Protein backbone atom coordinates (compact mmCIF):
# COMPACT_ATOMS: atom_id res chain seq x y z
CA UNK A 1 0.00 0.00 0.00
CA UNK A 2 2.88 2.33 0.80
CA UNK A 3 4.47 1.66 -2.59
CA UNK A 4 1.25 2.52 -4.39
CA UNK A 5 0.80 5.71 -2.39
CA UNK A 6 4.39 6.77 -2.99
CA UNK A 7 4.01 6.05 -6.68
CA UNK A 8 1.13 8.47 -7.12
CA UNK A 9 3.02 11.23 -5.31
CA UNK A 10 5.95 11.04 -7.73
CA UNK A 11 6.23 12.93 -10.98
CA UNK A 12 6.30 10.30 -13.71
CA UNK A 13 8.56 11.37 -16.56
CA UNK A 14 7.77 10.40 -20.12
CA UNK A 15 4.56 8.75 -19.04
CA UNK A 16 2.26 7.40 -21.74
CA UNK A 17 -1.49 6.76 -21.68
CA UNK A 18 -1.32 3.15 -20.56
CA UNK A 19 1.05 3.94 -17.72
CA UNK A 20 -1.32 6.60 -16.40
CA UNK A 21 -4.01 3.93 -16.44
CA UNK A 22 -1.70 1.63 -14.50
CA UNK A 23 -1.28 4.33 -11.87
CA UNK A 24 -5.04 4.68 -11.65
CA UNK A 25 -5.41 0.93 -11.28
CA UNK A 26 -3.12 1.34 -8.29
CA UNK A 27 -5.88 3.19 -6.45
CA UNK A 28 -8.33 0.37 -7.11
CA UNK A 29 -5.69 -2.14 -6.01
CA UNK A 30 -5.14 -0.05 -2.88
CA UNK A 31 -8.80 -0.39 -1.95
CA UNK A 32 -8.74 -4.15 -2.55
CA UNK A 33 -5.56 -4.57 -0.52
CA UNK A 34 -7.02 -2.52 2.32
CA UNK A 35 -10.10 -4.73 2.46
CA UNK A 36 -7.98 -7.90 2.48
CA UNK A 37 -5.77 -6.54 5.27
CA UNK A 38 -8.85 -5.60 7.31
CA UNK A 39 -10.47 -8.98 6.80
CA UNK A 40 -7.45 -11.18 7.37
CA UNK A 41 -5.48 -9.46 10.15
CA UNK A 42 -5.59 -11.32 13.45
CA UNK A 43 -5.38 -8.33 15.75
CA UNK A 44 -7.15 -4.98 15.99
CA UNK A 45 -4.06 -3.04 14.90
CA UNK A 46 -3.92 -4.81 11.56
CA UNK A 47 -7.68 -4.60 11.12
CA UNK A 48 -7.68 -0.84 11.60
CA UNK A 49 -4.38 -0.02 9.84
CA UNK A 50 -5.91 0.50 6.37
CA UNK A 51 -8.67 2.79 7.66
CA UNK A 52 -6.89 6.11 6.98
CA UNK A 53 -6.33 5.07 3.38
CA UNK A 54 -9.88 3.87 2.91
CA UNK A 55 -11.41 6.96 4.46
CA UNK A 56 -9.21 9.36 2.46
CA UNK A 57 -10.11 7.53 -0.75
CA UNK A 58 -13.76 7.75 0.24
CA UNK A 59 -13.79 11.45 1.05
CA UNK A 60 -10.98 12.78 -1.14
CA UNK A 61 -11.10 10.53 -4.18
CA UNK A 62 -10.97 13.53 -6.51
CA UNK A 63 -7.60 14.46 -5.00
CA UNK A 64 -6.27 10.94 -5.60
CA UNK A 65 -7.42 11.24 -9.20
CA UNK A 66 -5.78 14.65 -9.57
CA UNK A 67 -2.51 13.10 -8.45
CA UNK A 68 -2.79 10.37 -11.07
CA UNK A 69 -4.24 12.16 -14.07
CA UNK A 70 -3.15 15.78 -13.61
CA UNK A 71 0.00 15.10 -11.55
CA UNK A 72 -1.27 17.83 -9.31
CA UNK A 73 -1.31 18.10 -5.52
CA UNK A 74 -3.73 20.83 -4.54
CA UNK A 75 -2.41 20.83 -0.96
CA UNK A 76 1.08 21.46 -2.34
CA UNK A 77 2.45 18.71 -0.11
CA UNK A 78 3.83 16.27 -2.67
CA UNK A 79 7.16 17.86 -3.53
CA UNK A 80 7.56 16.03 -6.82
CA UNK A 81 4.26 17.34 -8.12
CA UNK A 82 4.97 21.02 -7.54
CA UNK A 83 5.07 23.22 -10.64
CA UNK A 84 7.57 26.06 -10.72
CA UNK A 85 7.07 29.17 -12.81
CA UNK A 86 8.93 32.44 -13.15
CA UNK A 87 6.96 35.64 -12.79
CA UNK A 88 8.34 37.69 -15.68
CA UNK A 89 7.20 40.93 -14.01
CA UNK A 90 9.50 40.26 -11.07
CA UNK A 91 12.42 38.53 -12.79
CA UNK A 92 15.34 40.87 -13.43
CA UNK A 93 17.40 38.30 -15.31
CA UNK A 94 20.19 37.95 -12.78
CA UNK A 95 20.81 34.34 -14.06
CA UNK A 96 21.46 32.95 -10.56
CA UNK A 97 18.62 30.43 -10.75
CA UNK A 98 19.75 29.13 -14.13
CA UNK A 99 23.22 28.45 -12.72
CA UNK A 100 21.77 26.53 -9.76
CA UNK A 101 19.30 24.45 -11.76
CA UNK A 102 20.57 20.84 -11.84
CA UNK A 103 18.80 20.01 -15.09
CA UNK A 104 19.37 23.22 -17.09
CA UNK A 105 15.63 23.76 -17.11
CA UNK A 106 15.92 27.55 -16.84
CA UNK A 107 16.63 29.62 -19.91
CA UNK A 108 16.94 33.34 -20.53
CA UNK A 109 19.39 36.07 -21.43
CA UNK A 110 21.14 38.22 -18.83
CA UNK A 111 18.94 41.12 -17.66
CA UNK A 112 15.93 39.59 -19.45
CA UNK A 113 13.13 37.56 -17.87
CA UNK A 114 13.94 33.88 -17.53
CA UNK A 115 11.70 30.90 -18.18
CA UNK A 116 11.41 27.35 -16.89
CA UNK A 117 11.11 24.47 -19.34
CA UNK A 118 8.53 22.40 -17.52
CA UNK A 119 9.50 19.07 -19.08
CA UNK A 120 13.06 19.41 -17.80
CA UNK A 121 12.15 20.57 -14.29
CA UNK A 122 12.47 17.94 -11.57
CA UNK A 123 10.88 20.20 -8.92
CA UNK A 124 13.99 20.34 -6.73
CA UNK A 125 13.15 23.85 -5.51
CA UNK A 126 16.69 25.26 -5.89
CA UNK A 127 15.49 28.20 -7.97
CA UNK A 128 12.76 29.06 -5.47
CA UNK A 129 15.25 29.02 -2.61
CA UNK A 130 17.86 31.10 -4.37
CA UNK A 131 15.86 33.86 -6.08
CA UNK A 132 16.14 37.06 -4.04
CA UNK A 133 13.38 38.76 -6.00
CA UNK A 134 10.50 36.39 -5.22
CA UNK A 135 10.16 35.80 -8.92
CA UNK A 136 9.74 32.02 -8.66
CA UNK A 137 6.21 30.88 -7.97
CA UNK A 138 5.01 27.41 -6.99
CA UNK A 139 1.64 26.02 -7.93
S1 LIG B 1 17.07 34.24 -9.70
FE1 LIG B 1 15.07 35.25 -9.82
S2 LIG B 1 15.48 37.27 -10.71
FE2 LIG B 1 17.30 36.00 -11.08
S3 LIG B 1 16.95 35.16 -13.15
FE3 LIG B 1 16.14 33.67 -11.67
S4 LIG B 1 13.97 34.19 -11.46
FE4 LIG B 1 14.96 35.94 -12.42
S1 LIG C 1 12.76 23.54 -9.42
FE1 LIG C 1 14.86 22.76 -9.67
S2 LIG C 1 14.81 21.65 -11.64
FE2 LIG C 1 12.99 22.95 -11.59
S3 LIG C 1 13.61 24.82 -12.63
FE3 LIG C 1 13.93 25.16 -10.43
S4 LIG C 1 16.08 24.60 -10.07
FE4 LIG C 1 15.48 23.73 -12.08
PDB file of C-alpha atoms and ligand atoms in Angstrom:
ATOM      1  CA  UNK A   1       0.000   0.000   0.000  1.00  0.00           C
ATOM      2  CA  UNK A   2       2.875   2.333   0.804  1.00  0.00           C
ATOM      3  CA  UNK A   3       4.469   1.663  -2.590  1.00  0.00           C
ATOM      4  CA  UNK A   4       1.250   2.518  -4.388  1.00  0.00           C
ATOM      5  CA  UNK A   5       0.801   5.708  -2.386  1.00  0.00           C
ATOM      6  CA  UNK A   6       4.394   6.775  -2.994  1.00  0.00           C
ATOM      7  CA  UNK A   7       4.013   6.050  -6.685  1.00  0.00           C
ATOM      8  CA  UNK A   8       1.129   8.473  -7.124  1.00  0.00           C
ATOM      9  CA  UNK A   9       3.015  11.225  -5.309  1.00  0.00           C
ATOM     10  CA  UNK A  10       5.952  11.038  -7.727  1.00  0.00           C
ATOM     11  CA  UNK A  11       6.229  12.931 -10.980  1.00  0.00           C
ATOM     12  CA  UNK A  12       6.298  10.301 -13.706  1.00  0.00           C
ATOM     13  CA  UNK A  13       8.559  11.367 -16.558  1.00  0.00           C
ATOM     14  CA  UNK A  14       7.767  10.404 -20.125  1.00  0.00           C
ATOM     15  CA  UNK A  15       4.564   8.751 -19.044  1.00  0.00           C
ATOM     16  CA  UNK A  16       2.262   7.401 -21.743  1.00  0.00           C
ATOM     17  CA  UNK A  17      -1.488   6.765 -21.677  1.00  0.00           C
ATOM     18  CA  UNK A  18      -1.324   3.149 -20.560  1.00  0.00           C
ATOM     19  CA  UNK A  19       1.045   3.939 -17.724  1.00  0.00           C
ATOM     20  CA  UNK A  20      -1.324   6.605 -16.397  1.00  0.00           C
ATOM     21  CA  UNK A  21      -4.012   3.932 -16.442  1.00  0.00           C
ATOM     22  CA  UNK A  22      -1.696   1.627 -14.501  1.00  0.00           C
ATOM     23  CA  UNK A  23      -1.280   4.327 -11.873  1.00  0.00           C
ATOM     24  CA  UNK A  24      -5.040   4.682 -11.649  1.00  0.00           C
ATOM     25  CA  UNK A  25      -5.407   0.935 -11.278  1.00  0.00           C
ATOM     26  CA  UNK A  26      -3.115   1.341  -8.291  1.00  0.00           C
ATOM     27  CA  UNK A  27      -5.877   3.193  -6.450  1.00  0.00           C
ATOM     28  CA  UNK A  28      -8.327   0.372  -7.112  1.00  0.00           C
ATOM     29  CA  UNK A  29      -5.689  -2.140  -6.013  1.00  0.00           C
ATOM     30  CA  UNK A  30      -5.143  -0.054  -2.881  1.00  0.00           C
ATOM     31  CA  UNK A  31      -8.805  -0.391  -1.946  1.00  0.00           C
ATOM     32  CA  UNK A  32      -8.743  -4.147  -2.552  1.00  0.00           C
ATOM     33  CA  UNK A  33      -5.563  -4.565  -0.516  1.00  0.00           C
ATOM     34  CA  UNK A  34      -7.018  -2.519   2.322  1.00  0.00           C
ATOM     35  CA  UNK A  35     -10.100  -4.731   2.462  1.00  0.00           C
ATOM     36  CA  UNK A  36      -7.976  -7.903   2.477  1.00  0.00           C
ATOM     37  CA  UNK A  37      -5.774  -6.542   5.268  1.00  0.00           C
ATOM     38  CA  UNK A  38      -8.847  -5.603   7.307  1.00  0.00           C
ATOM     39  CA  UNK A  39     -10.472  -8.982   6.798  1.00  0.00           C
ATOM     40  CA  UNK A  40      -7.448 -11.177   7.373  1.00  0.00           C
ATOM     41  CA  UNK A  41      -5.480  -9.459  10.149  1.00  0.00           C
ATOM     42  CA  UNK A  42      -5.590 -11.317  13.452  1.00  0.00           C
ATOM     43  CA  UNK A  43      -5.381  -8.326  15.754  1.00  0.00           C
ATOM     44  CA  UNK A  44      -7.146  -4.978  15.986  1.00  0.00           C
ATOM     45  CA  UNK A  45      -4.059  -3.045  14.901  1.00  0.00           C
ATOM     46  CA  UNK A  46      -3.923  -4.808  11.561  1.00  0.00           C
ATOM     47  CA  UNK A  47      -7.677  -4.602  11.123  1.00  0.00           C
ATOM     48  CA  UNK A  48      -7.682  -0.837  11.601  1.00  0.00           C
ATOM     49  CA  UNK A  49      -4.382  -0.016   9.838  1.00  0.00           C
ATOM     50  CA  UNK A  50      -5.915   0.502   6.368  1.00  0.00           C
ATOM     51  CA  UNK A  51      -8.673   2.795   7.664  1.00  0.00           C
ATOM     52  CA  UNK A  52      -6.886   6.107   6.984  1.00  0.00           C
ATOM     53  CA  UNK A  53      -6.328   5.068   3.379  1.00  0.00           C
ATOM     54  CA  UNK A  54      -9.878   3.866   2.908  1.00  0.00           C
ATOM     55  CA  UNK A  55     -11.412   6.965   4.456  1.00  0.00           C
ATOM     56  CA  UNK A  56      -9.210   9.361   2.464  1.00  0.00           C
ATOM     57  CA  UNK A  57     -10.111   7.529  -0.749  1.00  0.00           C
ATOM     58  CA  UNK A  58     -13.756   7.745   0.237  1.00  0.00           C
ATOM     59  CA  UNK A  59     -13.792  11.455   1.048  1.00  0.00           C
ATOM     60  CA  UNK A  60     -10.976  12.782  -1.145  1.00  0.00           C
ATOM     61  CA  UNK A  61     -11.104  10.526  -4.181  1.00  0.00           C
ATOM     62  CA  UNK A  62     -10.970  13.530  -6.509  1.00  0.00           C
ATOM     63  CA  UNK A  63      -7.598  14.465  -5.004  1.00  0.00           C
ATOM     64  CA  UNK A  64      -6.266  10.941  -5.595  1.00  0.00           C
ATOM     65  CA  UNK A  65      -7.422  11.244  -9.204  1.00  0.00           C
ATOM     66  CA  UNK A  66      -5.784  14.648  -9.573  1.00  0.00           C
ATOM     67  CA  UNK A  67      -2.506  13.096  -8.453  1.00  0.00           C
ATOM     68  CA  UNK A  68      -2.794  10.372 -11.068  1.00  0.00           C
ATOM     69  CA  UNK A  69      -4.243  12.159 -14.070  1.00  0.00           C
ATOM     70  CA  UNK A  70      -3.154  15.777 -13.612  1.00  0.00           C
ATOM     71  CA  UNK A  71      -0.004  15.102 -11.554  1.00  0.00           C
ATOM     72  CA  UNK A  72      -1.268  17.831  -9.309  1.00  0.00           C
ATOM     73  CA  UNK A  73      -1.306  18.099  -5.518  1.00  0.00           C
ATOM     74  CA  UNK A  74      -3.729  20.834  -4.541  1.00  0.00           C
ATOM     75  CA  UNK A  75      -2.406  20.832  -0.964  1.00  0.00           C
ATOM     76  CA  UNK A  76       1.081  21.463  -2.341  1.00  0.00           C
ATOM     77  CA  UNK A  77       2.447  18.710  -0.109  1.00  0.00           C
ATOM     78  CA  UNK A  78       3.829  16.271  -2.669  1.00  0.00           C
ATOM     79  CA  UNK A  79       7.161  17.857  -3.535  1.00  0.00           C
ATOM     80  CA  UNK A  80       7.564  16.026  -6.817  1.00  0.00           C
ATOM     81  CA  UNK A  81       4.264  17.343  -8.119  1.00  0.00           C
ATOM     82  CA  UNK A  82       4.974  21.023  -7.539  1.00  0.00           C
ATOM     83  CA  UNK A  83       5.072  23.221 -10.635  1.00  0.00           C
ATOM     84  CA  UNK A  84       7.573  26.062 -10.718  1.00  0.00           C
ATOM     85  CA  UNK A  85       7.068  29.169 -12.808  1.00  0.00           C
ATOM     86  CA  UNK A  86       8.929  32.443 -13.153  1.00  0.00           C
ATOM     87  CA  UNK A  87       6.964  35.636 -12.793  1.00  0.00           C
ATOM     88  CA  UNK A  88       8.344  37.695 -15.681  1.00  0.00           C
ATOM     89  CA  UNK A  89       7.202  40.932 -14.010  1.00  0.00           C
ATOM     90  CA  UNK A  90       9.498  40.261 -11.072  1.00  0.00           C
ATOM     91  CA  UNK A  91      12.419  38.528 -12.787  1.00  0.00           C
ATOM     92  CA  UNK A  92      15.342  40.872 -13.429  1.00  0.00           C
ATOM     93  CA  UNK A  93      17.397  38.302 -15.311  1.00  0.00           C
ATOM     94  CA  UNK A  94      20.187  37.954 -12.776  1.00  0.00           C
ATOM     95  CA  UNK A  95      20.805  34.340 -14.058  1.00  0.00           C
ATOM     96  CA  UNK A  96      21.462  32.955 -10.564  1.00  0.00           C
ATOM     97  CA  UNK A  97      18.621  30.435 -10.748  1.00  0.00           C
ATOM     98  CA  UNK A  98      19.754  29.130 -14.129  1.00  0.00           C
ATOM     99  CA  UNK A  99      23.221  28.455 -12.715  1.00  0.00           C
ATOM    100  CA  UNK A 100      21.767  26.532  -9.761  1.00  0.00           C
ATOM    101  CA  UNK A 101      19.296  24.449 -11.760  1.00  0.00           C
ATOM    102  CA  UNK A 102      20.573  20.840 -11.842  1.00  0.00           C
ATOM    103  CA  UNK A 103      18.799  20.008 -15.095  1.00  0.00           C
ATOM    104  CA  UNK A 104      19.368  23.216 -17.087  1.00  0.00           C
ATOM    105  CA  UNK A 105      15.633  23.756 -17.107  1.00  0.00           C
ATOM    106  CA  UNK A 106      15.917  27.546 -16.844  1.00  0.00           C
ATOM    107  CA  UNK A 107      16.633  29.623 -19.909  1.00  0.00           C
ATOM    108  CA  UNK A 108      16.940  33.341 -20.534  1.00  0.00           C
ATOM    109  CA  UNK A 109      19.393  36.068 -21.428  1.00  0.00           C
ATOM    110  CA  UNK A 110      21.144  38.220 -18.831  1.00  0.00           C
ATOM    111  CA  UNK A 111      18.942  41.119 -17.659  1.00  0.00           C
ATOM    112  CA  UNK A 112      15.926  39.595 -19.448  1.00  0.00           C
ATOM    113  CA  UNK A 113      13.126  37.556 -17.865  1.00  0.00           C
ATOM    114  CA  UNK A 114      13.937  33.884 -17.531  1.00  0.00           C
ATOM    115  CA  UNK A 115      11.698  30.900 -18.176  1.00  0.00           C
ATOM    116  CA  UNK A 116      11.414  27.350 -16.891  1.00  0.00           C
ATOM    117  CA  UNK A 117      11.109  24.470 -19.338  1.00  0.00           C
ATOM    118  CA  UNK A 118       8.527  22.402 -17.524  1.00  0.00           C
ATOM    119  CA  UNK A 119       9.497  19.068 -19.077  1.00  0.00           C
ATOM    120  CA  UNK A 120      13.056  19.406 -17.796  1.00  0.00           C
ATOM    121  CA  UNK A 121      12.154  20.573 -14.294  1.00  0.00           C
ATOM    122  CA  UNK A 122      12.472  17.937 -11.567  1.00  0.00           C
ATOM    123  CA  UNK A 123      10.879  20.205  -8.925  1.00  0.00           C
ATOM    124  CA  UNK A 124      13.985  20.336  -6.732  1.00  0.00           C
ATOM    125  CA  UNK A 125      13.152  23.855  -5.511  1.00  0.00           C
ATOM    126  CA  UNK A 126      16.692  25.257  -5.894  1.00  0.00           C
ATOM    127  CA  UNK A 127      15.487  28.197  -7.971  1.00  0.00           C
ATOM    128  CA  UNK A 128      12.758  29.060  -5.475  1.00  0.00           C
ATOM    129  CA  UNK A 129      15.246  29.021  -2.607  1.00  0.00           C
ATOM    130  CA  UNK A 130      17.865  31.101  -4.368  1.00  0.00           C
ATOM    131  CA  UNK A 131      15.861  33.855  -6.076  1.00  0.00           C
ATOM    132  CA  UNK A 132      16.140  37.063  -4.042  1.00  0.00           C
ATOM    133  CA  UNK A 133      13.377  38.761  -6.001  1.00  0.00           C
ATOM    134  CA  UNK A 134      10.503  36.387  -5.216  1.00  0.00           C
ATOM    135  CA  UNK A 135      10.159  35.799  -8.919  1.00  0.00           C
ATOM    136  CA  UNK A 136       9.735  32.024  -8.663  1.00  0.00           C
ATOM    137  CA  UNK A 137       6.214  30.880  -7.970  1.00  0.00           C
ATOM    138  CA  UNK A 138       5.010  27.409  -6.988  1.00  0.00           C
ATOM    139  CA  UNK A 139       1.645  26.023  -7.930  1.00  0.00           C
TER     140      UNK A 139
HETATM  141  S1  LIG B   1      17.073  34.240  -9.700  1.00  0.00           S
HETATM  142 FE1  LIG B   1      15.072  35.252  -9.823  1.00  0.00          FE
HETATM  143  S2  LIG B   1      15.475  37.268 -10.706  1.00  0.00           S
HETATM  144 FE2  LIG B   1      17.298  35.997 -11.080  1.00  0.00          FE
HETATM  145  S3  LIG B   1      16.954  35.161 -13.149  1.00  0.00           S
HETATM  146 FE3  LIG B   1      16.145  33.673 -11.671  1.00  0.00          FE
HETATM  147  S4  LIG B   1      13.966  34.185 -11.460  1.00  0.00           S
HETATM  148 FE4  LIG B   1      14.959  35.942 -12.422  1.00  0.00          FE
HETATM  149  S1  LIG B   2      12.757  23.536  -9.418  1.00  0.00           S
HETATM  150 FE1  LIG B   2      14.861  22.761  -9.673  1.00  0.00          FE
HETATM  151  S2  LIG B   2      14.805  21.653 -11.636  1.00  0.00           S
HETATM  152 FE2  LIG B   2      12.986  22.946 -11.594  1.00  0.00          FE
HETATM  153  S3  LIG B   2      13.608  24.824 -12.628  1.00  0.00           S
HETATM  154 FE3  LIG B   2      13.928  25.155 -10.433  1.00  0.00          FE
HETATM  155  S4  LIG B   2      16.077  24.598 -10.070  1.00  0.00           S
HETATM  156 FE4  LIG B   2      15.484  23.734 -12.077  1.00  0.00          FE
END
